[in-house]
């Protein structure tokens, strides 16, 4: 009877484009995705499912060794415990972005039972919009993006994850109509913030496979999206509302100043698990 550990070892050895530790984690992810085997199942050498359909391991390994993201190879990733569809049309959700969800959940927990209007600017896969719709009590969520392909992915994720009420719209934060009048209790955004000059230091599996539109900003104006988000939020936050953004670690103080310049008096910069400036919360 075929068991999990030999296959895991074979996959680990043949993922050669990454350090051994990363290759082993990818092998665990493959066995989980295709056979539903958790890490403890593999380490315990559990039998492989008897009626399994074997994926094309050669093609999978070939794609991984070209440094295509494993999330694209298997088509999904986990964010806040939910499985999201991903593709080259959207940024792959990162664990550090979960910090925004935790901040918002903490701040709005006491509003249970009261409606919470949420706007996610640059929604991409919909990971923030869908997660907040699922876990924030009484939330009514809207997601904006400039890419129709991204919005198609976000809508599928909302349908698949029980958040079909999320409203997704084509809208560029850099060009919001002056007549726009809606207000929100919570505005959240993980906008493009990597400068073009930083691309040379980034991994190929990010630079070559994830959408430029969702990643990069010009070095000449690296805070362009934060200026737009802060200006919009200053005019469209309801009393008691707050704005939350993920940031480039290089521009924590600069991003704080952008919000201060737009009338926000309570602006806090938060660090991620690596001790780097990663998110900002701003209250009017």
Tab-separated table of C-alpha atoms in Angstrom:
chain	number	residue	atom	x	y	z
A	1	UNK	CA	0.000	0.000	0.000
A	2	UNK	CA	1.383	3.394	-1.024
A	3	UNK	CA	1.967	5.768	1.873
A	4	UNK	CA	2.520	9.476	2.199
A	5	UNK	CA	6.081	9.792	3.431
A	6	UNK	CA	7.913	8.314	0.413
A	7	UNK	CA	5.941	10.542	-1.955
A	8	UNK	CA	6.630	13.538	0.255
A	9	UNK	CA	10.363	12.757	0.237
A	10	UNK	CA	10.369	12.302	-3.523
A	11	UNK	CA	8.596	15.606	-4.116
A	12	UNK	CA	10.882	17.433	-1.680
A	13	UNK	CA	14.010	16.150	-3.439
A	14	UNK	CA	12.716	17.145	-6.863
A	15	UNK	CA	11.749	20.720	-6.002
A	16	UNK	CA	15.221	22.034	-6.741
A	17	UNK	CA	14.641	25.747	-7.387
A	18	UNK	CA	14.215	26.520	-3.682
A	19	UNK	CA	16.168	25.897	-0.464
A	20	UNK	CA	15.423	22.487	1.119
A	21	UNK	CA	13.236	23.911	3.891
A	22	UNK	CA	10.996	25.716	1.379
A	23	UNK	CA	10.892	22.638	-0.844
A	24	UNK	CA	9.681	20.526	2.076
A	25	UNK	CA	6.926	23.030	2.894
A	26	UNK	CA	5.818	22.975	-0.743
A	27	UNK	CA	5.692	19.176	-0.700
A	28	UNK	CA	3.435	19.336	2.365
A	29	UNK	CA	1.193	21.834	0.552
A	30	UNK	CA	0.934	19.581	-2.500
A	31	UNK	CA	-0.091	16.534	-0.487
A	32	UNK	CA	-2.603	18.583	1.458
A	33	UNK	CA	-4.121	20.083	-1.684
A	34	UNK	CA	-4.323	16.952	-3.833
A	35	UNK	CA	-4.939	14.264	-1.211
A	36	UNK	CA	-6.175	16.113	1.871
A	37	UNK	CA	-3.195	14.904	3.910
A	38	UNK	CA	-2.137	17.211	6.728
A	39	UNK	CA	1.470	17.525	7.873
A	40	UNK	CA	0.813	15.127	10.764
A	41	UNK	CA	-0.605	12.587	8.281
A	42	UNK	CA	2.551	12.772	6.197
A	43	UNK	CA	4.897	12.554	9.164
A	44	UNK	CA	2.871	9.588	10.421
A	45	UNK	CA	3.179	7.938	7.003
A	46	UNK	CA	-0.560	7.626	6.536
A	47	UNK	CA	-1.700	5.575	3.499
A	48	UNK	CA	-2.482	7.564	0.366
A	49	UNK	CA	-6.184	7.602	-0.574
A	50	UNK	CA	-6.878	4.290	-2.378
A	51	UNK	CA	-9.072	5.812	-5.106
A	52	UNK	CA	-6.930	8.899	-5.645
A	53	UNK	CA	-6.441	10.548	-9.021
A	54	UNK	CA	-2.751	11.174	-9.450
A	55	UNK	CA	-1.905	14.691	-10.634
A	56	UNK	CA	0.750	15.190	-13.283
A	57	UNK	CA	3.667	15.435	-10.870
A	58	UNK	CA	6.170	15.997	-13.675
A	59	UNK	CA	4.309	19.070	-14.910
A	60	UNK	CA	3.796	20.356	-11.362
A	61	UNK	CA	7.485	20.014	-10.538
A	62	UNK	CA	8.425	21.627	-13.821
A	63	UNK	CA	6.281	24.676	-13.019
A	64	UNK	CA	7.642	24.940	-9.490
A	65	UNK	CA	11.221	24.698	-10.715
A	66	UNK	CA	10.528	27.582	-13.086
A	67	UNK	CA	9.693	29.414	-9.839
A	68	UNK	CA	6.026	29.792	-10.639
A	69	UNK	CA	4.299	30.386	-7.285
A	70	UNK	CA	2.912	27.208	-5.764
A	71	UNK	CA	-0.331	29.098	-5.153
A	72	UNK	CA	-0.718	29.452	-8.928
A	73	UNK	CA	0.153	25.798	-9.473
A	74	UNK	CA	-2.546	24.547	-7.101
A	75	UNK	CA	-4.827	27.537	-7.789
A	76	UNK	CA	-5.565	28.461	-4.171
A	77	UNK	CA	-4.103	29.869	-0.988
A	78	UNK	CA	-5.222	30.117	2.628
A	79	UNK	CA	-6.014	33.515	4.137
A	80	UNK	CA	-7.443	33.815	7.660
A	81	UNK	CA	-8.359	30.133	7.507
A	82	UNK	CA	-10.329	30.490	4.254
A	83	UNK	CA	-9.270	28.989	0.919
A	84	UNK	CA	-9.130	31.639	-1.806
A	85	UNK	CA	-8.793	31.106	-5.528
A	86	UNK	CA	-5.755	32.913	-6.939
A	87	UNK	CA	-4.378	33.445	-10.424
A	88	UNK	CA	-1.873	35.677	-12.248
A	89	UNK	CA	-4.637	38.321	-12.324
A	90	UNK	CA	-4.460	38.970	-8.571
A	91	UNK	CA	-1.874	39.468	-5.875
A	92	UNK	CA	-1.400	36.344	-3.780
A	93	UNK	CA	-2.669	37.163	-0.251
A	94	UNK	CA	0.152	37.306	2.299
A	95	UNK	CA	0.026	36.337	5.978
A	96	UNK	CA	1.006	39.880	7.025
A	97	UNK	CA	-2.160	41.221	5.410
A	98	UNK	CA	-4.119	39.217	7.971
A	99	UNK	CA	-2.958	41.844	10.489
A	100	UNK	CA	-5.407	44.299	8.902
A	101	UNK	CA	-8.253	41.869	9.535
A	102	UNK	CA	-7.210	41.426	13.151
A	103	UNK	CA	-7.033	45.177	13.702
A	104	UNK	CA	-10.456	45.757	12.196
A	105	UNK	CA	-12.041	42.843	14.059
A	106	UNK	CA	-10.630	44.178	17.336
A	107	UNK	CA	-11.839	47.730	16.698
A	108	UNK	CA	-15.340	46.808	15.553
A	109	UNK	CA	-16.048	43.859	17.860
A	110	UNK	CA	-18.019	46.079	20.252
A	111	UNK	CA	-20.353	47.129	17.425
A	112	UNK	CA	-21.920	43.682	17.203
A	113	UNK	CA	-25.472	43.957	15.958
A	114	UNK	CA	-24.978	47.436	14.508
A	115	UNK	CA	-24.471	47.830	10.731
A	116	UNK	CA	-20.869	48.345	9.624
A	117	UNK	CA	-20.273	49.745	6.143
A	118	UNK	CA	-16.902	48.566	4.797
A	119	UNK	CA	-15.005	49.615	1.678
A	120	UNK	CA	-12.007	47.598	0.437
A	121	UNK	CA	-9.971	49.671	-2.038
A	122	UNK	CA	-7.943	47.553	-4.485
A	123	UNK	CA	-9.664	44.333	-3.503
A	124	UNK	CA	-7.755	41.968	-5.831
A	125	UNK	CA	-8.696	38.405	-4.913
A	126	UNK	CA	-11.261	39.794	-2.470
A	127	UNK	CA	-9.390	38.344	0.502
A	128	UNK	CA	-10.029	41.338	2.762
A	129	UNK	CA	-13.557	42.036	1.565
A	130	UNK	CA	-14.700	38.423	1.785
A	131	UNK	CA	-13.018	37.722	5.125
A	132	UNK	CA	-14.541	40.829	6.716
A	133	UNK	CA	-17.949	39.960	5.271
A	134	UNK	CA	-17.670	36.498	6.786
A	135	UNK	CA	-16.372	37.413	10.225
A	136	UNK	CA	-17.417	40.992	10.978
A	137	UNK	CA	-20.913	41.090	12.470
A	138	UNK	CA	-23.492	43.023	10.471
A	139	UNK	CA	-20.933	44.086	7.831
A	140	UNK	CA	-22.016	45.389	4.460
A	141	UNK	CA	-18.931	45.228	2.246
A	142	UNK	CA	-17.983	46.859	-1.053
A	143	UNK	CA	-14.799	46.018	-2.956
A	144	UNK	CA	-13.183	48.253	-5.578
A	145	UNK	CA	-10.582	47.390	-8.178
A	146	UNK	CA	-9.428	48.717	-11.540
A	147	UNK	CA	-9.105	45.206	-13.019
A	148	UNK	CA	-12.216	43.389	-14.231
A	149	UNK	CA	-10.211	40.131	-14.244
A	150	UNK	CA	-9.405	40.626	-10.569
A	151	UNK	CA	-13.041	41.377	-9.791
A	152	UNK	CA	-14.124	38.174	-11.541
A	153	UNK	CA	-11.802	36.244	-9.226
A	154	UNK	CA	-13.083	38.171	-6.196
A	155	UNK	CA	-16.698	37.422	-7.101
A	156	UNK	CA	-15.971	33.705	-7.407
A	157	UNK	CA	-14.270	33.757	-4.017
A	158	UNK	CA	-17.229	35.552	-2.472
A	159	UNK	CA	-19.654	33.003	-3.951
A	160	UNK	CA	-17.524	30.028	-2.907
A	161	UNK	CA	-16.923	31.285	0.633
A	162	UNK	CA	-20.444	32.290	1.595
A	163	UNK	CA	-20.088	36.037	1.088
A	164	UNK	CA	-22.181	36.499	-2.035
A	165	UNK	CA	-23.595	39.782	-0.697
A	166	UNK	CA	-20.271	41.584	-1.154
A	167	UNK	CA	-20.604	44.224	-3.893
A	168	UNK	CA	-17.639	44.405	-6.268
A	169	UNK	CA	-17.210	47.434	-8.512
A	170	UNK	CA	-14.765	48.779	-11.083
A	171	UNK	CA	-13.394	51.954	-9.522
A	172	UNK	CA	-10.001	53.671	-9.537
A	173	UNK	CA	-9.193	55.383	-6.239
A	174	UNK	CA	-7.142	57.899	-8.246
A	175	UNK	CA	-10.253	58.965	-10.145
A	176	UNK	CA	-13.306	58.827	-7.876
A	177	UNK	CA	-16.173	61.032	-9.140
A	178	UNK	CA	-16.529	64.263	-7.179
A	179	UNK	CA	-20.233	63.553	-6.757
A	180	UNK	CA	-19.584	60.270	-4.911
A	181	UNK	CA	-21.521	60.608	-1.670
A	182	UNK	CA	-21.525	57.282	0.222
A	183	UNK	CA	-19.929	57.054	3.650
A	184	UNK	CA	-18.245	54.097	5.332
A	185	UNK	CA	-17.446	53.063	8.881
A	186	UNK	CA	-14.323	51.191	7.786
A	187	UNK	CA	-12.089	51.836	4.780
A	188	UNK	CA	-9.298	49.324	4.183
A	189	UNK	CA	-6.696	49.081	1.450
A	190	UNK	CA	-3.625	47.077	0.518
A	191	UNK	CA	-2.594	49.202	-2.467
A	192	UNK	CA	0.476	48.879	-4.711
A	193	UNK	CA	3.468	50.040	-2.660
A	194	UNK	CA	6.629	48.374	-3.989
A	195	UNK	CA	8.824	50.903	-5.788
A	196	UNK	CA	10.224	50.006	-9.195
A	197	UNK	CA	13.755	50.263	-7.836
A	198	UNK	CA	12.990	47.499	-5.307
A	199	UNK	CA	12.109	44.970	-8.014
A	200	UNK	CA	15.737	43.916	-8.465
A	201	UNK	CA	15.826	42.620	-4.875
A	202	UNK	CA	12.583	40.664	-5.145
A	203	UNK	CA	12.155	36.940	-5.758
A	204	UNK	CA	11.489	35.853	-9.359
A	205	UNK	CA	8.300	34.046	-8.327
A	206	UNK	CA	6.862	37.456	-7.381
A	207	UNK	CA	8.284	39.727	-10.080
A	208	UNK	CA	7.632	37.385	-13.006
A	209	UNK	CA	4.263	35.936	-12.031
A	210	UNK	CA	2.259	38.441	-10.001
A	211	UNK	CA	0.494	41.438	-11.585
A	212	UNK	CA	2.560	44.618	-11.890
A	213	UNK	CA	-0.651	46.596	-11.482
A	214	UNK	CA	-1.090	45.279	-7.940
A	215	UNK	CA	2.568	45.522	-6.913
A	216	UNK	CA	4.465	48.515	-8.173
A	217	UNK	CA	4.499	52.288	-7.916
A	218	UNK	CA	6.894	54.771	-9.458
A	219	UNK	CA	9.805	55.860	-7.300
A	220	UNK	CA	8.926	59.481	-8.070
A	221	UNK	CA	5.655	59.216	-6.105
A	222	UNK	CA	5.669	56.063	-3.952
A	223	UNK	CA	2.784	57.257	-1.755
A	224	UNK	CA	0.403	58.152	-4.566
A	225	UNK	CA	-2.225	55.624	-3.497
A	226	UNK	CA	-2.007	56.535	0.201
A	227	UNK	CA	-2.571	60.181	-0.650
A	228	UNK	CA	-5.667	59.209	-2.613
A	229	UNK	CA	-6.972	56.824	0.070
A	230	UNK	CA	-6.385	59.359	2.850
A	231	UNK	CA	-8.085	62.162	0.905
A	232	UNK	CA	-11.058	59.950	0.086
A	233	UNK	CA	-11.322	58.626	3.647
A	234	UNK	CA	-11.211	62.138	5.114
A	235	UNK	CA	-14.386	62.918	3.196
A	236	UNK	CA	-16.163	59.552	3.276
A	237	UNK	CA	-15.637	58.129	6.757
A	238	UNK	CA	-18.683	58.175	8.979
A	239	UNK	CA	-18.295	59.547	12.537
A	240	UNK	CA	-16.322	57.045	14.593
A	241	UNK	CA	-14.944	55.350	11.488
A	242	UNK	CA	-11.362	54.402	10.727
A	243	UNK	CA	-9.033	53.750	7.797
A	244	UNK	CA	-6.580	50.835	7.642
A	245	UNK	CA	-3.792	50.366	5.101
A	246	UNK	CA	-0.900	48.007	4.525
A	247	UNK	CA	2.337	49.872	3.819
A	248	UNK	CA	5.864	49.649	2.501
A	249	UNK	CA	8.183	49.162	5.479
A	250	UNK	CA	10.383	52.016	4.182
A	251	UNK	CA	7.628	54.611	4.430
A	252	UNK	CA	5.992	54.167	7.826
A	253	UNK	CA	6.569	57.724	9.047
A	254	UNK	CA	5.867	59.186	5.606
A	255	UNK	CA	2.551	57.342	5.378
A	256	UNK	CA	1.619	58.501	8.865
A	257	UNK	CA	2.271	62.072	7.741
A	258	UNK	CA	0.062	61.643	4.662
A	259	UNK	CA	-2.893	60.865	6.924
A	260	UNK	CA	-2.003	63.673	9.332
A	261	UNK	CA	-1.928	66.090	6.402
A	262	UNK	CA	-5.476	65.001	5.553
A	263	UNK	CA	-6.853	65.854	8.966
A	264	UNK	CA	-6.373	62.551	10.826
A	265	UNK	CA	-5.272	63.205	14.411
A	266	UNK	CA	-4.927	59.622	15.639
A	267	UNK	CA	-2.572	57.760	13.272
A	268	UNK	CA	-0.726	54.654	14.419
A	269	UNK	CA	1.926	52.591	12.627
A	270	UNK	CA	2.009	48.873	13.435
A	271	UNK	CA	4.867	46.436	12.931
A	272	UNK	CA	4.594	42.928	11.499
A	273	UNK	CA	5.992	39.751	13.082
A	274	UNK	CA	9.418	40.611	11.638
A	275	UNK	CA	9.495	43.981	13.380
A	276	UNK	CA	8.955	45.970	10.169
A	277	UNK	CA	6.460	48.796	9.736
A	278	UNK	CA	3.572	47.108	7.939
A	279	UNK	CA	0.226	48.768	8.564
A	280	UNK	CA	-1.380	52.040	9.553
A	281	UNK	CA	-4.649	52.760	11.325
A	282	UNK	CA	-6.020	56.294	11.120
A	283	UNK	CA	-8.991	57.863	12.897
A	284	UNK	CA	-10.353	61.319	12.209
